[in-house]
């Protein structure tokens, strides 16, 4: 790679400018050349590395006096191609170089496989580059564009390459204007305009591509704005776009808040909706997972995004999230706490958020659950047995400590006595909670006063210092017990939340990995909750739809728990009694079961409908084909035979021979057509019988050529006698080659031979049938393999359009494939790939 390594110089990476087009033909190259002309007028050293004008005269005229670095020629498959000479450009070292079509794939032989890699080398050498690329060639949008247009984009460029550009300029044009430019012949040649306008360049396609380009560039601009604000320590919100953040707690008011926030976002064009749920750093969500899941689904249905952030201070976490996303408005629900609770606990999240919001507008949305909350519980809910045990320990533990300390009264002082009593209160708090600990602290205070604070055996206190000590003891004991109880509750909730999360995570993993989701869900439900059996029943008739039983558990014993699954089914778990906390997780299981049932139902319906659709398509196409393509050769044969049998006309021997040849040719066409129809029906019905064997191409090709009608241009085989044998059914391979070669001969240039060559790669043999015809446009390459389809649908006199469809079906049945490639220099190459009979032959790798 050429670099300026002169001592004392600091190497500068070149600057990249990208003209991003919303569609082909919008004028990217024209704009690039216009910019190059302006720079040249300002004295910049600008050269053309590679420009592709596609025969557009207005674009060609823009090159003008720009210096062009001579291109390099590369040979590929017996043809010569021009490529940018990267080494020559690096040696020339201009200030600016123009490189068209950034996503282009280079012809093998250069230092890089892709043109964008050439551009990276130029930038590394300190040369500024101006280039062009269309939105459909960005890697992240490749599958999206294919879904929109139905045409795969084989040449792509990584998004990061374009994102790193110093300047990105969108070249856009209204769909109607671009179609007018197409119709005037300013984009494609006249013979391709109609096909382009009715396929790729439909108004809907162009509108969708335009939106993709605008959104992608807007996202890139947004990234640059965030980087600028971060580098300049700008914390204020810049209202460049309305972004509405809605805070979700998992409460019942969530759906109301989401819909209100969506309406606010919809009032402004381009408004974004973001939903956020703040979870505690200790992992305790404190919210209903089922409600949050439903609210998340609603947010995504309305076109918004759902986020979860961690923070113990909820107002601070909400505002930090809003500012990080440059949000302009924040939507919160009014508090569910009642007046008494608000008075006791102080300002809530809403009030605190409003006070700290500064330049973010906060909407406090009322809802039907406002003020309906309950007073906070003073302690943790325990079972009756544990509650009784806590109260007993609050009474007994202080007396036991008094008995022990009384025996050691001469060896320990009052300070030690107080500390030991505090330890006892903590133990009671761990066992029975805050209420039991409060009882223990009162009893301990009385006993400490009576037995250990002078004068002993009285409830009076002789010294003021001892009064203060007793009060401090009671306060510390109560505070410590409260903290211990709270920590114990948090630990229990954390363990519970962790167990639930692990259970749901394992559930999702088992469903995703399993081939049949419903049995996996039932098995997981049974094992997760420790039940004897789990059954999915119809709600009305009670029919068992699916079931999972523990083989080691007694059948039918235990208490049944029912959970509805949709409107027509119920999930019944038999075994132990489930607590309320487990039933919350069980509701999530039921939602998964309902989704699995719906997916199975849709898959069954689709499987039932698909054969009907395929048969209907086949029947419709067959009727359309029979209406002409079967009748034409049959009519020609009948006319020829009828003329020969006519007693009114005497034919010369030459005329008789011509009529017989016409009848013979028509009957041959009819026979071939009927054979193709029968084979296609067998393929689609799965009734085709294969006899795979080691097959040599130099033996099959002559037999395939014997079936071709005359006269045709010659077929030229290339080294088929040295090609490895393939694993195929010989008669079927003969049919495939005959159909593919016939198609190549039909569209080949006059007088040019059709080439048939073979090569071996890994464990596959590639057979290429090469013609020099007009070629097939990329958007039409999949259509040529559809049954009863002919490109343009303008000529039905030369066949029914089954040859290539049948050939691909036969190739795939033999474990191979049939694809279309461009012939270098013009034309079409049909690539037939089949398994090699002997893996690891010449040029391949051992199996």
XYZ file of C-alpha atoms in Angstrom, residues 394-403 405-406 414 417 421 439-453 456-459 470 473:
36
model
C -40.288 -12.348 71.378
C -41.427 -13.353 74.871
C -39.158 -16.326 75.524
C -35.783 -15.213 74.111
C -35.421 -12.175 76.473
C -36.238 -14.383 79.513
C -33.692 -17.004 78.426
C -31.011 -14.346 78.026
C -31.932 -12.924 81.458
C -31.484 -16.364 83.038
C -26.798 -13.342 82.173
C -27.972 -13.511 85.804
C -24.212 -3.495 81.908
C -25.821 -7.161 78.894
C -30.103 -8.349 74.499
C -42.377 -7.144 71.244
C -38.944 -8.590 72.071
C -37.385 -5.107 72.398
C -40.104 -4.008 74.866
C -39.715 -7.156 76.975
C -35.933 -6.900 76.835
C -36.052 -3.256 77.955
C -38.202 -4.122 80.968
C -36.008 -7.088 81.954
C -32.813 -5.115 81.460
C -34.197 -2.394 83.783
C -35.473 -4.804 86.436
C -32.557 -7.229 86.692
C -29.454 -5.330 85.592
C -29.836 -1.532 86.028
C -32.000 -4.009 90.671
C -35.261 -5.864 91.145
C -37.158 -2.592 90.762
C -38.477 -0.750 87.734
C -32.051 2.230 78.220
C -30.999 0.451 73.717
